Every structure is written in C-alpha cells, then in structure tokens.
Amino acid sequence: MSTRPATATGGGATTNVLESENPGPIQVDDALEDADSAIASTLSSYTRPLTSSALDYPIEHGRRYHAFRPGSYSMPNDQHEMDRLDLMHEVFTRALGRQLHLAPIDLARTHRVLDMGTGTGIWALDFADQHPGIEVLGNDLSPIQPFWIPPNVKFEVDDIESPWSYHAPFDFIFSRYLVSAIRDWPSLVRNVFDNLRPGGWVEFQDYEMMVRSDDGTLTEQSSTHKWIHLEVEATLRAGREPNPGPQLEGWVRDAGFVNITHRVFKLPLGAWPKDKVLKEIGLFNLMACLYGLEAFSLRLMCDVLGWDEPQVHALVAQVRSELKTQRIHGYNNFHVVYAQKPY
C-alpha cells in the first residue's frame, strides 16, 4: 500500500493527524466535562426544521425516499437527510485538510469530471467553483440538488449501477460515501475504468460502517455495539456492502488501474479526542450520526430484519444516549483510494 503524500488541486503535501498508516490510539481529552449538555447545545445551533415532502416521493416510516428506482437505496432524501449529507461533507473535507480530493489530477488535461452519487451536489459545486473552466456532471437517484448552479455544472437523475452511455470519456471520476448503496462494486469500478480517458484518474472515498475503539470503551454489552452489528447484518441481507473502504484498493487493481494509492484516516465519533483538529472533526461526525440514527435504522431494521418502529426507536434512543455521554471513544476508518487509467 502506497503512503506517499498526496496533493489536491492547488495543495501541497499533507501530514494528517487522522491518518492511520501506523494506527495508534487517539488521545482522550480527560478534561471533557458536561458533554451531554455541550453536545445538545451545539446540535441545536446546526439543525433546521424539516421542509414539506414532495408529493411524488414515497413516504415510509415518516421519512421521504427517492422515487426513481424505488427501494434501491435505504436512506431518505428529505431535508433532514440533505442537512446530514452536507454535514458529512464538512467531516470529510476537514479530515483531508480542507481538500476536495487527493488524486494528483493534471488540470491542464482535465475538462470533464463526474461526481457519482452526488447527493446534494455539494462536492460537485465546490469543485466547479474552484475550476470554472471544467465541466462537472453529478448524478444521483434523487433530484435534490440546487436549482441555481454555476454554468459549468449539470445534474442528472441516474442509477450508477445501470449501463453507462456517456457521449465522451471523463478525465476525473470521483466517488464518496456510497457505503451501503452499491450491490456490485467490481462492476461499478469496471464501468469507471471504461469511461475514463487513458491517463485519467479515479478517486473513491468511503468508510467502514463498523465503529471501533482502541481502549475498549465500546463494549459488547453496549447498545451502540448491538446497533452497529444489526446495521451491518441488515445491509448484507439487503445485498449491499457495509464496509467498502478496505476493499476499494483490490477492486481498483482488479479493474486494471495503475499508480494506486490507498490512505486510511480515523474519523472520531465525538469530541473526546485531545487533539483540537480531531476533536472538531469528531464533533461534526457525532452530530451527523445523531442526526441520522433513525434514517440509518428504520428501513433496514423494519423492512429487512422485521422489527417494528417502536423497537427501532427504543434502540436508537439508547444509542443516542450512550454516544452523547462521550464515554465511548469510537471512530470509523475512512479510506481514500485514487488510481490512474493506463495510457
């Protein structure tokens, strides 16, 4: 696995306190006090009320879901979820030192960029703003992106697991946070390879659904441990991959890519780290997790595992209570793999 420093557009070599090439425990902030009230106060300043649901979207378990290829993605697409996705954009970019990508793309040869599964479109819009001369396409199952966009951006409703039929190859294809969304990752990576120009780059950013702790604070008796394992089980039973991150390098290599770099970052789940950068990222990550607990759980546990809604809400409440205490020093491994199509 290569660990050479990566540069993003306009950036330089990076040294990152989150990166875990030689993973050691994250130092805990022993001075953290009154965590529950502090988290609650911070959450209240970042949350926004839900907007009304569009009538053409299915409503299940009190949440709005995508109408195109219904059921192929387990997460909602309502305003609550859109806010969470934008919060995760903050987590991921902060983890990478405020960089949108690490692949060393050649801007002089980059004219067409694809953002697969663009979600709210926030990454595509940020990239397009930085590079107004580059055409950026974002696709997703849900048309939840803004209407007012830069002239070099286009969004379209599409299923990235369907056959691709683009009129021209791309110079850079980007993918982030498709955990639990893809049935056939090797096929998707082959489609990416086939739709890149020779010398073009791909970058996958994804993580492991599994939450870990280095100090044993995430015990098997905890509700959080139970919830995580139920989520992984339900995702697998639904035919999706809950932990794509560690497998990305192998899929990319098998598809024929070269110059592969694989980097791993620890994303703390909470404000418990002593390091200021880790603490800030951990707080955002925890906020996004608390914000999304029901969205993560309802469809998978009710529709796949056969739970009823009161059961799910009860478990989610226990998990929320545990995580807000900051006594569990958990984190997710976040994988970034970028590679080049041979000339």
CSV table of N, CA and C in Angstrom, one decimal, residues 240-343:
chain,number,residue,atom,x,y,z
A,240,ARG,N,-26.2,-5.3,0.0
A,240,ARG,CA,-25.3,-4.2,-0.1
A,240,ARG,C,-24.0,-4.4,0.7
A,241,GLU,N,-23.0,-3.6,0.5
A,241,GLU,CA,-21.7,-3.7,1.2
A,241,GLU,C,-21.6,-2.7,2.3
A,242,PRO,N,-21.6,-3.1,3.5
A,242,PRO,CA,-21.5,-2.1,4.6
A,242,PRO,C,-20.1,-1.6,4.9
A,243,ASN,N,-19.1,-2.3,4.4
A,243,ASN,CA,-17.7,-1.9,4.7
A,243,ASN,C,-16.8,-1.9,3.4
A,244,PRO,N,-17.2,-1.0,2.4
A,244,PRO,CA,-16.4,-1.0,1.2
A,244,PRO,C,-15.0,-0.5,1.3
A,245,GLY,N,-14.7,0.4,2.2
A,245,GLY,CA,-13.4,1.0,2.3
A,245,GLY,C,-12.2,0.1,2.2
A,246,PRO,N,-12.1,-0.9,3.0
A,246,PRO,CA,-10.9,-1.8,2.9
A,246,PRO,C,-10.8,-2.5,1.6
A,247,GLN,N,-11.9,-2.7,0.9
A,247,GLN,CA,-11.8,-3.5,-0.4
A,247,GLN,C,-11.6,-2.6,-1.6
A,248,LEU,N,-11.6,-1.3,-1.5
A,248,LEU,CA,-11.5,-0.5,-2.7
A,248,LEU,C,-10.2,-0.7,-3.5
A,249,GLU,N,-9.1,-0.8,-2.7
A,249,GLU,CA,-7.8,-1.0,-3.4
A,249,GLU,C,-7.8,-2.2,-4.3
A,250,GLY,N,-8.4,-3.3,-3.8
A,250,GLY,CA,-8.4,-4.6,-4.6
A,250,GLY,C,-9.3,-4.5,-5.8
A,251,TRP,N,-10.5,-3.8,-5.6
A,251,TRP,CA,-11.4,-3.7,-6.8
A,251,TRP,C,-10.7,-2.8,-7.9
A,252,VAL,N,-10.1,-1.7,-7.4
A,252,VAL,CA,-9.4,-0.8,-8.4
A,252,VAL,C,-8.3,-1.6,-9.1
A,253,ARG,N,-7.5,-2.3,-8.4
A,253,ARG,CA,-6.4,-3.1,-9.0
A,253,ARG,C,-6.9,-4.1,-10.0
A,254,ASP,N,-8.0,-4.8,-9.6
A,254,ASP,CA,-8.5,-5.8,-10.5
A,254,ASP,C,-9.1,-5.3,-11.8
A,255,ALA,N,-9.6,-4.0,-11.7
A,255,ALA,CA,-10.2,-3.4,-12.9
A,255,ALA,C,-9.1,-2.9,-13.9
A,256,GLY,N,-7.8,-2.9,-13.5
A,256,GLY,CA,-6.8,-2.5,-14.4
A,256,GLY,C,-6.1,-1.2,-14.2
A,257,PHE,N,-6.5,-0.5,-13.1
A,257,PHE,CA,-5.9,0.8,-12.8
A,257,PHE,C,-4.4,0.6,-12.3
A,258,VAL,N,-3.6,1.6,-12.4
A,258,VAL,CA,-2.2,1.6,-12.0
A,258,VAL,C,-2.0,2.9,-11.1
A,259,ASN,N,-0.8,3.0,-10.6
A,259,ASN,CA,-0.4,4.1,-9.7
A,259,ASN,C,-1.5,4.3,-8.6
A,260,ILE,N,-1.7,3.2,-7.9
A,260,ILE,CA,-2.8,3.2,-6.9
A,260,ILE,C,-2.2,3.7,-5.6
A,261,THR,N,-2.9,4.5,-4.9
A,261,THR,CA,-2.6,5.0,-3.6
A,261,THR,C,-3.8,4.8,-2.7
A,262,HIS,N,-3.5,4.2,-1.5
A,262,HIS,CA,-4.6,3.9,-0.5
A,262,HIS,C,-4.2,4.5,0.8
A,263,ARG,N,-5.0,5.4,1.3
A,263,ARG,CA,-4.8,6.1,2.6
A,263,ARG,C,-6.0,5.8,3.5
A,264,VAL,N,-5.7,5.7,4.8
A,264,VAL,CA,-6.7,5.4,5.8
A,264,VAL,C,-6.7,6.5,6.8
A,265,PHE,N,-7.8,7.1,7.2
A,265,PHE,CA,-7.9,8.1,8.2
A,265,PHE,C,-8.9,7.7,9.3
A,266,LYS,N,-8.6,8.0,10.5
A,266,LYS,CA,-9.6,7.7,11.6
A,266,LYS,C,-10.5,8.9,11.8
A,267,LEU,N,-11.8,8.7,11.8
A,267,LEU,CA,-12.8,9.7,12.0
A,267,LEU,C,-13.4,9.5,13.4
A,268,PRO,N,-13.0,10.3,14.4
A,268,PRO,CA,-13.5,10.1,15.7
A,268,PRO,C,-15.1,10.3,15.7
A,269,LEU,N,-15.7,9.6,16.6
A,269,LEU,CA,-17.2,9.8,16.8
A,269,LEU,C,-17.4,10.4,18.1
A,270,GLY,N,-17.3,11.7,18.1
A,270,GLY,CA,-17.4,12.5,19.3
A,270,GLY,C,-16.3,13.5,19.6
A,271,ALA,N,-16.5,14.3,20.6
A,271,ALA,CA,-15.5,15.4,20.9
A,271,ALA,C,-14.5,14.9,21.9
A,272,TRP,N,-14.4,13.6,22.1
A,272,TRP,CA,-13.5,13.0,23.1
A,272,TRP,C,-12.0,13.1,22.8
A,273,PRO,N,-11.5,13.3,21.6
A,273,PRO,CA,-10.0,13.4,21.4
A,273,PRO,C,-9.4,14.6,22.0
A,274,LYS,N,-8.2,14.5,22.4
A,274,LYS,CA,-7.5,15.6,23.0
A,274,LYS,C,-7.0,16.6,21.9
A,275,ASP,N,-6.6,16.1,20.8
A,275,ASP,CA,-6.2,16.9,19.7
A,275,ASP,C,-7.3,17.8,19.2
A,276,LYS,N,-7.0,19.1,18.9
A,276,LYS,CA,-8.1,20.1,18.6
A,276,LYS,C,-8.7,19.7,17.2
A,277,VAL,N,-7.9,19.3,16.3
A,277,VAL,CA,-8.5,19.0,14.9
A,277,VAL,C,-9.4,17.8,15.0
A,278,LEU,N,-8.9,16.8,15.7
A,278,LEU,CA,-9.6,15.5,15.8
A,278,LEU,C,-10.9,15.8,16.6
A,279,LYS,N,-10.8,16.6,17.6
A,279,LYS,CA,-12.0,17.0,18.5
A,279,LYS,C,-13.1,17.6,17.6
A,280,GLU,N,-12.7,18.6,16.8
A,280,GLU,CA,-13.6,19.3,15.9
A,280,GLU,C,-14.3,18.4,14.9
A,281,ILE,N,-13.5,17.5,14.3
A,281,ILE,CA,-14.0,16.6,13.3
A,281,ILE,C,-14.9,15.6,14.0
A,282,GLY,N,-14.5,15.1,15.2
A,282,GLY,CA,-15.3,14.2,15.9
A,282,GLY,C,-16.6,14.8,16.3
A,283,LEU,N,-16.7,16.0,16.6
A,283,LEU,CA,-17.9,16.7,17.0
A,283,LEU,C,-18.9,16.7,15.8
A,284,PHE,N,-18.4,17.1,14.6
A,284,PHE,CA,-19.2,17.1,13.4
A,284,PHE,C,-19.7,15.7,13.1
A,285,ASN,N,-18.8,14.7,13.2
A,285,ASN,CA,-19.1,13.4,12.9
A,285,ASN,C,-20.2,12.9,13.8
A,286,LEU,N,-20.1,13.2,15.1
A,286,LEU,CA,-21.1,12.8,16.1
A,286,LEU,C,-22.5,13.5,15.8
A,287,MET,N,-22.4,14.7,15.5
A,287,MET,CA,-23.7,15.4,15.1
A,287,MET,C,-24.4,14.8,13.9
A,288,ALA,N,-23.6,14.4,12.9
A,288,ALA,CA,-24.2,13.8,11.7
A,288,ALA,C,-24.7,12.4,12.1
A,289,CYS,N,-24.1,11.7,13.0
A,289,CYS,CA,-24.5,10.4,13.4
A,289,CYS,C,-25.8,10.5,14.2
A,290,LEU,N,-25.9,11.4,15.1
A,290,LEU,CA,-27.1,11.6,15.9
A,290,LEU,C,-28.2,12.1,15.1
A,291,TYR,N,-27.9,12.9,14.1
A,291,TYR,CA,-28.9,13.4,13.2
A,291,TYR,C,-29.5,12.4,12.3
A,292,GLY,N,-28.7,11.3,12.0
A,292,GLY,CA,-29.1,10.3,11.1
A,292,GLY,C,-29.4,8.9,11.6
A,293,LEU,N,-29.4,8.8,13.0
A,293,LEU,CA,-29.6,7.5,13.6
A,293,LEU,C,-30.9,6.8,13.1
A,294,GLU,N,-32.0,7.5,13.1
A,294,GLU,CA,-33.3,6.9,12.6
A,294,GLU,C,-33.2,6.6,11.1
A,295,ALA,N,-32.6,7.5,10.3
A,295,ALA,CA,-32.6,7.3,8.9
A,295,ALA,C,-31.7,6.0,8.6
A,296,PHE,N,-30.6,5.8,9.3
A,296,PHE,CA,-29.8,4.6,9.2
A,296,PHE,C,-30.6,3.4,9.5
A,297,SER,N,-31.5,3.5,10.4
A,297,SER,CA,-32.1,2.3,11.1
A,297,SER,C,-33.4,1.8,10.6
A,298,LEU,N,-34.3,2.8,10.3
A,298,LEU,CA,-35.7,2.4,10.1
A,298,LEU,C,-36.0,1.4,8.9
A,299,ARG,N,-35.5,1.8,7.7
A,299,ARG,CA,-35.8,0.9,6.6
A,299,ARG,C,-35.1,-0.4,6.8
A,300,LEU,N,-33.8,-0.4,7.2
A,300,LEU,CA,-33.1,-1.7,7.3
A,300,LEU,C,-33.6,-2.6,8.4
A,301,MET,N,-33.9,-2.0,9.6
A,301,MET,CA,-34.4,-2.8,10.7
A,301,MET,C,-35.8,-3.3,10.5
A,302,CYS,N,-36.7,-2.4,10.0
A,302,CYS,CA,-38.1,-2.7,9.8
A,302,CYS,C,-38.3,-3.6,8.6
A,303,ASP,N,-37.8,-3.2,7.5
A,303,ASP,CA,-38.1,-3.9,6.2
A,303,ASP,C,-37.2,-5.1,6.0
A,304,VAL,N,-36.0,-5.1,6.5
A,304,VAL,CA,-35.1,-6.2,6.3
A,304,VAL,C,-35.1,-7.2,7.5
A,305,LEU,N,-35.0,-6.7,8.7
A,305,LEU,CA,-34.9,-7.5,9.9
A,305,LEU,C,-36.2,-7.8,10.5
A,306,GLY,N,-37.3,-7.1,10.1
A,306,GLY,CA,-38.6,-7.4,10.6
A,306,GLY,C,-39.0,-6.7,12.0
A,307,TRP,N,-38.2,-5.8,12.4
A,307,TRP,CA,-38.5,-5.1,13.6
A,307,TRP,C,-39.7,-4.2,13.4
A,308,ASP,N,-40.4,-3.8,14.5
A,308,ASP,CA,-41.4,-2.8,14.4
A,308,ASP,C,-40.8,-1.4,14.8
A,309,GLU,N,-41.5,-0.3,14.4
A,309,GLU,CA,-40.9,1.0,14.6
A,309,GLU,C,-40.6,1.3,16.1
A,310,PRO,N,-41.6,1.0,17.0
A,310,PRO,CA,-41.2,1.3,18.4
A,310,PRO,C,-40.0,0.6,18.9
A,311,GLN,N,-39.7,-0.6,18.4
A,311,GLN,CA,-38.4,-1.3,18.8
A,311,GLN,C,-37.2,-0.5,18.3
A,312,VAL,N,-37.3,-0.1,17.1
A,312,VAL,CA,-36.2,0.7,16.5
A,312,VAL,C,-36.0,2.0,17.2
A,313,HIS,N,-37.1,2.7,17.5
A,313,HIS,CA,-36.9,4.0,18.2
A,313,HIS,C,-36.3,3.8,19.6
A,314,ALA,N,-36.7,2.7,20.2
A,314,ALA,CA,-36.2,2.4,21.6
A,314,ALA,C,-34.7,2.2,21.5
A,315,LEU,N,-34.2,1.4,20.6
A,315,LEU,CA,-32.8,1.1,20.4
A,315,LEU,C,-32.0,2.4,20.1
A,316,VAL,N,-32.6,3.2,19.1
A,316,VAL,CA,-31.9,4.4,18.7
A,316,VAL,C,-31.8,5.4,19.9
A,317,ALA,N,-32.8,5.4,20.7
A,317,ALA,CA,-32.7,6.3,21.9
A,317,ALA,C,-31.6,5.9,22.8
A,318,GLN,N,-31.4,4.6,23.0
A,318,GLN,CA,-30.3,4.1,23.8
A,318,GLN,C,-29.0,4.4,23.2
A,319,VAL,N,-28.8,4.3,21.9
A,319,VAL,CA,-27.6,4.6,21.3
A,319,VAL,C,-27.3,6.1,21.4
A,320,ARG,N,-28.3,6.9,21.1
A,320,ARG,CA,-28.1,8.3,21.2
A,320,ARG,C,-27.6,8.7,22.6
A,321,SER,N,-28.2,8.2,23.6
A,321,SER,CA,-27.9,8.5,25.0
A,321,SER,C,-26.4,8.1,25.2
A,322,GLU,N,-26.0,6.9,24.8
A,322,GLU,CA,-24.6,6.5,25.0
A,322,GLU,C,-23.6,7.3,24.3
A,323,LEU,N,-23.9,7.7,23.1
A,323,LEU,CA,-22.9,8.4,22.3
A,323,LEU,C,-22.8,9.8,22.8
A,324,LYS,N,-23.8,10.4,23.3
A,324,LYS,CA,-23.8,11.8,23.8
A,324,LYS,C,-23.0,11.9,25.1
A,325,THR,N,-22.8,10.8,25.8
A,325,THR,CA,-22.0,10.9,27.1
A,325,THR,C,-20.5,11.0,26.8
A,326,GLN,N,-20.1,10.6,25.6
A,326,GLN,CA,-18.7,10.7,25.2
A,326,GLN,C,-17.8,9.6,25.9
A,327,ARG,N,-18.5,8.7,26.6
A,327,ARG,CA,-17.7,7.6,27.3
A,327,ARG,C,-17.2,6.6,26.3
A,328,ILE,N,-17.9,6.5,25.2
A,328,ILE,CA,-17.4,5.5,24.1
A,328,ILE,C,-16.5,6.3,23.2
A,329,HIS,N,-15.2,5.9,23.1
A,329,HIS,CA,-14.2,6.6,22.3
A,329,HIS,C,-14.1,5.9,21.0
A,330,GLY,N,-15.2,6.0,20.2
A,330,GLY,CA,-15.3,5.3,18.9
A,330,GLY,C,-14.8,6.1,17.7
A,331,TYR,N,-14.5,5.4,16.7
A,331,TYR,CA,-14.2,6.0,15.4
A,331,TYR,C,-14.5,5.1,14.2
A,332,ASN,N,-14.6,5.7,13.1
A,332,ASN,CA,-14.7,5.0,11.8
A,332,ASN,C,-13.4,5.1,11.0
A,333,ASN,N,-13.0,4.0,10.3
A,333,ASN,CA,-11.9,4.1,9.4
A,333,ASN,C,-12.4,4.7,8.0
A,334,PHE,N,-11.8,5.7,7.5
A,334,PHE,CA,-12.2,6.4,6.3
A,334,PHE,C,-11.1,6.1,5.3
A,335,HIS,N,-11.5,5.5,4.2
A,335,HIS,CA,-10.5,5.1,3.2
A,335,HIS,C,-10.5,6.0,1.9
A,336,VAL,N,-9.4,6.4,1.5
A,336,VAL,CA,-9.3,7.1,0.2
A,336,VAL,C,-8.4,6.4,-0.7
A,337,VAL,N,-8.9,6.0,-1.9
A,337,VAL,CA,-8.1,5.2,-2.9
A,337,VAL,C,-8.2,6.0,-4.2
A,338,TYR,N,-7.1,6.4,-4.7
A,338,TYR,CA,-7.1,7.0,-6.0
A,338,TYR,C,-6.1,6.3,-6.9
A,339,ALA,N,-6.4,6.3,-8.2
A,339,ALA,CA,-5.6,5.5,-9.2
A,339,ALA,C,-5.8,6.1,-10.6
A,340,GLN,N,-4.9,5.6,-11.5
A,340,GLN,CA,-4.9,6.2,-12.9
A,340,GLN,C,-5.1,5.1,-13.9
A,341,LYS,N,-5.9,5.4,-14.9
A,341,LYS,CA,-6.0,4.5,-16.0
A,341,LYS,C,-4.8,4.6,-16.9
A,342,PRO,N,-4.2,3.4,-17.3
A,342,PRO,CA,-3.0,3.4,-18.1
A,342,PRO,C,-3.2,4.2,-19.4
A,343,TYR,N,-2.1,4.8,-19.9
A,343,TYR,CA,-2.2,5.4,-21.2
A,343,TYR,C,-2.2,4.3,-22.3
